[in-house]
């Protein structure tokens, strides 16, 4: 198993080679960051197909603009910044629509044999996923991004500041307000239920 | 109870307190104050409980699905396609600009009738430049090519560069007219 220092050195080397157009290094960078980029896009856009498309677009932009990247700075916030811009643009351009990804013919989710070990487990996972999506949809694109980076990508406040261009106190404050907004909606949903 | 603890209501319900409480940054004494505040305010307690639930929901949210197995290859293929398209577009752009420059130089050469005279025309002949630019401008207006905005900008910049006297006269006339109107 490689140590962190070895991994960092290897990573720097990939970036250096990728900046010179080395396809193998570019492939390594893409495969290292694709899941992270997809996760952010998925949380922000809420749809798998669109998130995959946005993630690919992000990675292509990153490869194309790689010569502008300063190798002394961390790569992940840089690529996530491109992802966030891409997703925010897509949300702005988006027209109201209903996702049909998870729906069966009669409009309900259908379990498919072979795709999940247990239908109960999958159903529970989908319910929790739907709850998260429902809470996130009450937030602005920027707040959605902050929540996603903080809770699921595990970025530090300083790294989030690099991605979003916000100050650390502003990030903390926005994150708290986002949580409070979601809490109010949770209360309203409970009251309606 | 809040009164007994001498806590100002406004301070306890301020966002700063909520933020510090949510981040677990209250001292033991402040925690007691906070609990007393929540006990005295039903809506605040409900909101606090919802806030705690949100925190739990976010912390235990299921991970997004994994990307498809061929995601890397698909991304690289898409990148190569877009790079190829960009290269073609760049070359088309260069070709068009070269064409414009060649046509303009040819026109200047034709107008000047001789190669020797062409140099004079290029560096000093405002009149010939102006004719060539006007012709180019009007021909683009007629043909309405894709590069029309670029050509018009170049022509306009050249016009501004080569016709300062005309502009100065126009600006002077405008100034004089307004000045006269103002003094009446």
GROMACS .gro file of C-alpha atoms in nm:
model
  377
    1UNK     CA    1   0.000   0.000   0.000
    2UNK     CA    2   0.136   0.340  -0.101
    3UNK     CA    3   0.198   0.603   0.164
    4UNK     CA    4   0.033   0.944   0.134
    5UNK     CA    5   0.366   1.106   0.038
    6UNK     CA    6   0.424   0.851  -0.240
    7UNK     CA    7   0.069   0.897  -0.361
    8UNK     CA    8   0.104   1.277  -0.362
    9UNK     CA    9   0.429   1.252  -0.561
   10UNK     CA   10   0.266   1.013  -0.809
   11UNK     CA   11  -0.031   1.247  -0.837
   12UNK     CA   12   0.192   1.550  -0.903
   13UNK     CA   13   0.366   1.349  -1.173
   14UNK     CA   14   0.032   1.262  -1.338
   15UNK     CA   15  -0.064   1.630  -1.341
   16UNK     CA   16   0.272   1.731  -1.488
   17UNK     CA   17   0.249   1.464  -1.760
   18UNK     CA   18  -0.118   1.539  -1.827
   19UNK     CA   19  -0.033   1.906  -1.877
   20UNK     CA   20   0.210   1.790  -2.148
   21UNK     CA   21  -0.071   1.594  -2.314
   22UNK     CA   22   0.019   1.244  -2.193
   23UNK     CA   23  -0.297   1.037  -2.250
   24UNK     CA   24  -0.214   0.776  -1.985
   25UNK     CA   25  -0.175   1.046  -1.718
   26UNK     CA   26  -0.501   1.208  -1.831
   27UNK     CA   27  -0.674   0.869  -1.802
   28UNK     CA   28  -0.538   0.829  -1.448
   29UNK     CA   29  -0.661   1.174  -1.345
   30UNK     CA   30  -1.005   1.113  -1.496
   31UNK     CA   31  -1.046   0.776  -1.327
   32UNK     CA   32  -0.926   0.918  -0.993
   33UNK     CA   33  -1.167   1.214  -0.984
   34UNK     CA   34  -1.466   1.093  -1.185
   35UNK     CA   35  -1.659   0.952  -0.888
   36UNK     CA   36  -1.605   1.266  -0.680
   37UNK     CA   37  -1.718   1.490  -0.966
   38UNK     CA   38  -2.017   1.266  -1.038
   39UNK     CA   39  -2.119   1.268  -0.668
   40UNK     CA   40  -2.128   1.647  -0.655
   41UNK     CA   41  -2.322   1.664  -0.983
   42UNK     CA   42  -2.563   1.395  -0.867
   43UNK     CA   43  -2.637   1.580  -0.542
   44UNK     CA   44  -2.680   1.908  -0.722
   45UNK     CA   45  -2.882   1.788  -1.020
   46UNK     CA   46  -3.064   1.495  -0.858
   47UNK     CA   47  -3.070   1.285  -1.175
   48UNK     CA   48  -2.825   1.014  -1.266
   49UNK     CA   49  -2.824   1.061  -1.645
   50UNK     CA   50  -2.783   1.439  -1.624
   51UNK     CA   51  -2.522   1.405  -1.350
   52UNK     CA   52  -2.317   1.166  -1.567
   53UNK     CA   53  -2.339   1.404  -1.859
   54UNK     CA   54  -2.239   1.701  -1.640
   55UNK     CA   55  -1.952   1.501  -1.487
   56UNK     CA   56  -1.818   1.412  -1.832
   57UNK     CA   57  -1.850   1.773  -1.945
   58UNK     CA   58  -1.665   1.885  -1.631
   59UNK     CA   59  -1.380   1.640  -1.684
   60UNK     CA   60  -1.348   1.742  -2.051
   61UNK     CA   61  -1.331   2.110  -1.949
   62UNK     CA   62  -1.071   2.022  -1.685
   63UNK     CA   63  -0.854   1.837  -1.940
   64UNK     CA   64  -0.888   2.122  -2.189
   65UNK     CA   65  -0.796   2.386  -1.929
   66UNK     CA   66  -0.531   2.177  -1.757
   67UNK     CA   67  -0.253   2.408  -1.879
   68UNK     CA   68  -0.403   2.687  -1.664
   69UNK     CA   69  -0.389   2.477  -1.346
   70UNK     CA   70  -0.115   2.561  -1.095
   71UNK     CA   71   0.030   2.223  -0.984
   72UNK     CA   72   0.128   2.369  -0.646
   73UNK     CA   73  -0.239   2.400  -0.555
   74UNK     CA   74  -0.469   2.108  -0.471
   75UNK     CA   75  -0.631   1.953  -0.775
   76UNK     CA   76  -0.959   1.831  -0.622
   77UNK     CA   77  -1.103   2.174  -0.527
   78UNK     CA   78  -1.005   2.298  -0.874
   79UNK     CA   79  -1.190   2.024  -1.057
   80UNK     CA   80  -1.487   2.047  -0.819
   81UNK     CA   81  -1.506   2.418  -0.888
   82UNK     CA   82  -1.545   2.343  -1.260
   83UNK     CA   83  -1.810   2.085  -1.168
   84UNK     CA   84  -2.002   2.331  -0.953
   85UNK     CA   85  -2.000   2.595  -1.230
   86UNK     CA   86  -2.121   2.337  -1.480
   87UNK     CA   87  -2.403   2.219  -1.250
   88UNK     CA   88  -2.513   2.570  -1.152
   89UNK     CA   89  -2.529   2.661  -1.523
   90UNK     CA   90  -2.741   2.353  -1.591
   91UNK     CA   91  -2.978   2.431  -1.304
   92UNK     CA   92  -3.023   2.786  -1.436
   93UNK     CA   93  -3.090   2.662  -1.787
   94UNK     CA   94  -3.320   2.388  -1.671
   95UNK     CA   95  -3.693   2.390  -1.734
   96UNK     CA   96  -3.925   2.236  -1.476
   97UNK     CA   97  -3.938   1.861  -1.538
   98UNK     CA   98  -4.020   1.534  -1.368
   99UNK     CA   99  -3.751   1.270  -1.339
  100UNK     CA  100  -3.867   0.940  -1.479
  101UNK     CA  101  -3.545   0.758  -1.390
  102UNK     CA  102  -3.680   0.558  -1.103
  103UNK     CA  103  -4.037   0.515  -1.212
  104UNK     CA  104  -4.204   0.206  -1.349
  105UNK     CA  105  -4.485   0.193  -1.602
  106UNK     CA  106  -4.752   0.288  -1.348
  107UNK     CA  107  -4.539   0.566  -1.204
  108UNK     CA  108  -4.404   0.369  -0.907
  109UNK     CA  109  -4.054   0.240  -0.849
  110UNK     CA  110  -4.025  -0.127  -0.945
  111UNK     CA  111  -3.775  -0.374  -0.805
  112UNK     CA  112  -3.577  -0.556  -1.072
  113UNK     CA  113  -3.425  -0.895  -0.995
  114UNK     CA  114  -3.047  -0.905  -1.004
  115UNK     CA  115  -3.001  -0.531  -0.949
  116UNK     CA  116  -3.032  -0.533  -0.571
  117UNK     CA  117  -2.976  -0.805  -0.311
  118UNK     CA  118  -3.300  -0.740  -0.122
  119UNK     CA  119  -3.600  -0.536  -0.230
  120UNK     CA  120  -3.655  -0.413   0.130
  121UNK     CA  121  -3.298  -0.285   0.156
  122UNK     CA  122  -3.321  -0.118  -0.183
  123UNK     CA  123  -3.659   0.035  -0.096
  124UNK     CA  124  -3.523   0.177   0.228
  125UNK     CA  125  -3.219   0.315   0.049
  126UNK     CA  126  -3.443   0.478  -0.211
  127UNK     CA  127  -3.667   0.628   0.056
  128UNK     CA  128  -3.366   0.784   0.231
  129UNK     CA  129  -3.229   0.900  -0.102
  130UNK     CA  130  -3.565   1.057  -0.190
  131UNK     CA  131  -3.574   1.230   0.149
  132UNK     CA  132  -3.229   1.381   0.093
  133UNK     CA  133  -3.327   1.490  -0.259
  134UNK     CA  134  -3.647   1.643  -0.130
  135UNK     CA  135  -3.459   1.842   0.137
  136UNK     CA  136  -3.193   1.959  -0.109
  137UNK     CA  137  -3.446   2.088  -0.360
  138UNK     CA  138  -3.545   2.365  -0.116
  139UNK     CA  139  -3.193   2.507  -0.129
  140UNK     CA  140  -3.032   2.743  -0.378
  141UNK     CA  141  -2.775   2.581  -0.613
  142UNK     CA  142  -2.490   2.735  -0.414
  143UNK     CA  143  -2.622   2.607  -0.079
  144UNK     CA  144  -2.679   2.264  -0.234
  145UNK     CA  145  -2.317   2.269  -0.342
  146UNK     CA  146  -2.197   2.370   0.005
  147UNK     CA  147  -2.395   2.092   0.173
  148UNK     CA  148  -2.268   1.840  -0.079
  149UNK     CA  149  -1.904   1.940  -0.040
  150UNK     CA  150  -1.923   1.954   0.339
  151UNK     CA  151  -2.124   1.643   0.420
  152UNK     CA  152  -2.046   1.402   0.139
  153UNK     CA  153  -1.718   1.506  -0.015
  154UNK     CA  154  -1.557   1.572   0.322
  155UNK     CA  155  -1.389   1.895   0.211
  156UNK     CA  156  -1.249   2.128   0.477
  157UNK     CA  157  -1.384   2.482   0.507
  158UNK     CA  158  -1.063   2.609   0.342
  159UNK     CA  159  -1.108   2.374   0.046
  160UNK     CA  160  -1.475   2.471   0.014
  161UNK     CA  161  -1.361   2.834   0.013
  162UNK     CA  162  -1.132   2.753  -0.282
  163UNK     CA  163  -1.417   2.588  -0.471
  164UNK     CA  164  -1.679   2.855  -0.405
  165UNK     CA  165  -1.478   3.177  -0.361
  166UNK     CA  166  -1.659   3.242  -0.032
  167UNK     CA  167  -1.493   3.327   0.298
  168UNK     CA  168  -1.488   3.063   0.573
  169UNK     CA  169  -1.728   3.257   0.803
  170UNK     CA  170  -1.966   3.300   0.507
  171UNK     CA  171  -1.950   2.926   0.437
  172UNK     CA  172  -2.028   2.840   0.801
  173UNK     CA  173  -2.314   3.085   0.809
  174UNK     CA  174  -2.461   2.966   0.477
  175UNK     CA  175  -2.431   2.604   0.583
  176UNK     CA  176  -2.617   2.674   0.904
  177UNK     CA  177  -2.892   2.864   0.722
  178UNK     CA  178  -2.920   2.581   0.468
  179UNK     CA  179  -2.966   2.332   0.754
  180UNK     CA  180  -3.224   2.557   0.913
  181UNK     CA  181  -3.414   2.589   0.585
  182UNK     CA  182  -3.416   2.211   0.550
  183UNK     CA  183  -3.528   2.174   0.915
  184UNK     CA  184  -3.823   2.407   0.855
  185UNK     CA  185  -3.927   2.205   0.551
  186UNK     CA  186  -3.889   1.884   0.746
  187UNK     CA  187  -4.121   2.028   1.012
  188UNK     CA  188  -4.371   2.137   0.749
  189UNK     CA  189  -4.367   1.791   0.588
  190UNK     CA  190  -4.419   1.630   0.928
  191UNK     CA  191  -4.710   1.866   0.998
  192UNK     CA  192  -4.869   1.779   0.662
  193UNK     CA  193  -4.816   1.408   0.719
  194UNK     CA  194  -3.673   3.020   3.363
  195UNK     CA  195  -3.494   3.244   3.119
  196UNK     CA  196  -3.568   3.536   3.345
  197UNK     CA  197  -3.425   3.349   3.640
  198UNK     CA  198  -3.105   3.288   3.445
  199UNK     CA  199  -3.108   3.652   3.333
  200UNK     CA  200  -3.079   3.569   2.963
  201UNK     CA  201  -3.196   3.833   2.722
  202UNK     CA  202  -3.458   3.674   2.492
  203UNK     CA  203  -3.318   3.844   2.181
  204UNK     CA  204  -2.973   3.709   2.245
  205UNK     CA  205  -3.089   3.351   2.301
  206UNK     CA  206  -3.287   3.342   1.979
  207UNK     CA  207  -3.012   3.506   1.773
  208UNK     CA  208  -2.863   3.312   1.483
  209UNK     CA  209  -2.521   3.322   1.647
  210UNK     CA  210  -2.653   3.118   1.941
  211UNK     CA  211  -2.823   2.870   1.712
  212UNK     CA  212  -2.508   2.834   1.505
  213UNK     CA  213  -2.288   2.780   1.809
  214UNK     CA  214  -2.534   2.536   1.961
  215UNK     CA  215  -2.558   2.337   1.635
  216UNK     CA  216  -2.179   2.324   1.611
  217UNK     CA  217  -2.157   2.205   1.975
  218UNK     CA  218  -1.956   2.510   2.075
  219UNK     CA  219  -2.154   2.611   2.386
  220UNK     CA  220  -1.986   2.599   2.725
  221UNK     CA  221  -2.161   2.396   3.001
  222UNK     CA  222  -2.311   2.717   3.142
  223UNK     CA  223  -2.429   2.825   2.798
  224UNK     CA  224  -2.570   2.478   2.733
  225UNK     CA  225  -2.789   2.514   3.043
  226UNK     CA  226  -2.907   2.852   2.917
  227UNK     CA  227  -2.975   2.702   2.577
  228UNK     CA  228  -3.177   2.414   2.722
  229UNK     CA  229  -3.377   2.657   2.933
  230UNK     CA  230  -3.445   2.862   2.622
  231UNK     CA  231  -3.567   2.558   2.429
  232UNK     CA  232  -3.784   2.449   2.723
  233UNK     CA  233  -3.951   2.789   2.726
  234UNK     CA  234  -4.027   2.800   2.352
  235UNK     CA  235  -4.219   2.516   2.182
  236UNK     CA  236  -4.164   2.626   1.818
  237UNK     CA  237  -3.793   2.675   1.888
  238UNK     CA  238  -3.768   2.326   2.040
  239UNK     CA  239  -3.945   2.173   1.740
  240UNK     CA  240  -3.710   2.356   1.505
  241UNK     CA  241  -3.411   2.243   1.708
  242UNK     CA  242  -3.529   1.882   1.691
  243UNK     CA  243  -3.580   1.913   1.315
  244UNK     CA  244  -3.232   2.062   1.285
  245UNK     CA  245  -3.090   1.761   1.468
  246UNK     CA  246  -3.287   1.530   1.237
  247UNK     CA  247  -3.154   1.710   0.930
  248UNK     CA  248  -2.800   1.669   1.060
  249UNK     CA  249  -2.862   1.294   1.107
  250UNK     CA  250  -3.025   1.257   0.764
  251UNK     CA  251  -2.734   1.433   0.593
  252UNK     CA  252  -2.469   1.239   0.786
  253UNK     CA  253  -2.629   0.901   0.709
  254UNK     CA  254  -2.744   0.971   0.352
  255UNK     CA  255  -2.682   0.679   0.116
  256UNK     CA  256  -2.387   0.727  -0.116
  257UNK     CA  257  -2.470   0.823  -0.476
  258UNK     CA  258  -2.457   0.536  -0.728
  259UNK     CA  259  -2.122   0.436  -0.876
  260UNK     CA  260  -2.044   0.565  -1.222
  261UNK     CA  261  -2.074   0.314  -1.506
  262UNK     CA  262  -1.775   0.084  -1.570
  263UNK     CA  263  -1.704   0.242  -1.907
  264UNK     CA  264  -1.734   0.599  -1.775
  265UNK     CA  265  -1.360   0.676  -1.807
  266UNK     CA  266  -1.339   0.544  -2.163
  267UNK     CA  267  -1.661   0.724  -2.262
  268UNK     CA  268  -1.527   1.052  -2.116
  269UNK     CA  269  -1.195   1.020  -2.297
  270UNK     CA  270  -1.369   0.935  -2.626
  271UNK     CA  271  -1.593   1.241  -2.585
  272UNK     CA  272  -1.290   1.458  -2.505
  273UNK     CA  273  -1.108   1.337  -2.818
  274UNK     CA  274  -1.416   1.410  -3.030
  275UNK     CA  275  -1.449   1.761  -2.888
  276UNK     CA  276  -1.074   1.824  -2.930
  277UNK     CA  277  -1.099   1.719  -3.296
  278UNK     CA  278  -1.398   1.949  -3.348
  279UNK     CA  279  -1.212   2.239  -3.183
  280UNK     CA  280  -0.909   2.184  -3.410
  281UNK     CA  281  -1.128   2.185  -3.723
  282UNK     CA  282  -1.306   2.504  -3.608
  283UNK     CA  283  -0.974   2.673  -3.535
  284UNK     CA  284  -0.838   2.590  -3.880
  285UNK     CA  285  -1.156   2.710  -4.048
  286UNK     CA  286  -1.126   3.037  -3.856
  287UNK     CA  287  -0.761   3.079  -3.955
  288UNK     CA  288  -0.851   3.001  -4.318
  289UNK     CA  289  -1.127   3.262  -4.325
  290UNK     CA  290  -0.910   3.530  -4.167
  291UNK     CA  291  -0.627   3.452  -4.408
  292UNK     CA  292  -0.874   3.471  -4.694
  293UNK     CA  293  -0.998   3.811  -4.578
  294UNK     CA  294  -0.644   3.946  -4.549
  295UNK     CA  295  -0.542   3.807  -4.890
  296UNK     CA  296  -0.853   3.947  -5.058
  297UNK     CA  297  -0.796   4.286  -4.900
  298UNK     CA  298  -0.429   4.294  -4.998
  299UNK     CA  299  -0.520   4.185  -5.350
  300UNK     CA  300  -0.778   4.458  -5.368
  301UNK     CA  301  -0.527   4.713  -5.248
  302UNK     CA  302  -0.275   4.585  -5.504
  303UNK     CA  303  -0.535   4.606  -5.776
  304UNK     CA  304  -0.628   4.959  -5.671
  305UNK     CA  305  -0.270   5.075  -5.652
  306UNK     CA  306  -0.185   4.914  -5.991
  307UNK     CA  307   0.176   4.852  -5.904
  308UNK     CA  308   0.368   4.660  -5.636
  309UNK     CA  309   0.594   4.957  -5.570
  310UNK     CA  310   0.298   5.182  -5.510
  311UNK     CA  311   0.139   4.921  -5.282
  312UNK     CA  312   0.385   4.988  -4.998
  313UNK     CA  313   0.307   5.359  -5.011
  314UNK     CA  314  -0.060   5.279  -5.010
  315UNK     CA  315  -0.029   5.041  -4.715
  316UNK     CA  316   0.153   5.289  -4.497
  317UNK     CA  317   0.023   5.626  -4.612
  318UNK     CA  318  -0.273   5.596  -4.846
  319UNK     CA  319  -0.573   5.668  -4.628
  320UNK     CA  320  -0.795   5.727  -4.926
  321UNK     CA  321  -0.724   5.383  -5.078
  322UNK     CA  322  -0.762   5.213  -4.738
  323UNK     CA  323  -1.091   5.387  -4.688
  324UNK     CA  324  -1.219   5.277  -5.029
  325UNK     CA  325  -1.107   4.919  -4.971
  326UNK     CA  326  -1.263   4.906  -4.625
  327UNK     CA  327  -1.589   5.058  -4.745
  328UNK     CA  328  -1.606   4.807  -5.028
  329UNK     CA  329  -1.526   4.518  -4.796
  330UNK     CA  330  -1.782   4.642  -4.548
  331UNK     CA  331  -2.057   4.676  -4.804
  332UNK     CA  332  -1.974   4.343  -4.970
  333UNK     CA  333  -2.000   4.170  -4.631
  334UNK     CA  334  -2.328   4.344  -4.564
  335UNK     CA  335  -2.459   4.202  -4.889
  336UNK     CA  336  -2.323   3.849  -4.856
  337UNK     CA  337  -2.394   3.824  -4.478
  338UNK     CA  338  -2.117   3.577  -4.400
  339UNK     CA  339  -2.065   3.402  -4.067
  340UNK     CA  340  -1.761   3.614  -3.995
  341UNK     CA  341  -1.946   3.938  -4.061
  342UNK     CA  342  -1.928   4.067  -3.702
  343UNK     CA  343  -1.550   4.006  -3.696
  344UNK     CA  344  -1.499   4.176  -4.032
  345UNK     CA  345  -1.717   4.470  -3.930
  346UNK     CA  346  -1.524   4.512  -3.607
  347UNK     CA  347  -1.192   4.506  -3.794
  348UNK     CA  348  -1.326   4.753  -4.049
  349UNK     CA  349  -1.465   4.979  -3.777
  350UNK     CA  350  -1.136   4.973  -3.586
  351UNK     CA  351  -0.944   5.049  -3.904
  352UNK     CA  352  -1.189   5.329  -3.982
  353UNK     CA  353  -1.138   5.480  -3.637
  354UNK     CA  354  -0.763   5.444  -3.675
  355UNK     CA  355  -0.740   5.596  -4.023
  356UNK     CA  356  -1.006   5.864  -3.998
  357UNK     CA  357  -0.920   6.060  -3.682
  358UNK     CA  358  -0.956   6.395  -3.856
  359UNK     CA  359  -1.311   6.322  -3.964
  360UNK     CA  360  -1.399   6.211  -3.612
  361UNK     CA  361  -1.239   6.516  -3.460
  362UNK     CA  362  -1.432   6.741  -3.695
  363UNK     CA  363  -1.758   6.560  -3.613
  364UNK     CA  364  -1.692   6.577  -3.239
  365UNK     CA  365  -1.596   6.946  -3.273
  366UNK     CA  366  -1.914   7.024  -3.467
  367UNK     CA  367  -2.126   6.844  -3.208
  368UNK     CA  368  -1.957   7.029  -2.925
  369UNK     CA  369  -1.995   7.364  -3.099
  370UNK     CA  370  -2.367   7.300  -3.176
  371UNK     CA  371  -2.443   7.204  -2.816
  372UNK     CA  372  -2.242   7.494  -2.683
  373UNK     CA  373  -2.438   7.734  -2.905
  374UNK     CA  374  -2.768   7.574  -2.801
  375UNK     CA  375  -2.664   7.611  -2.437
  376UNK     CA  376  -2.571   7.978  -2.465
  377UNK     CA  377  -2.901   8.075  -2.631
   0.00000   0.00000   0.00000
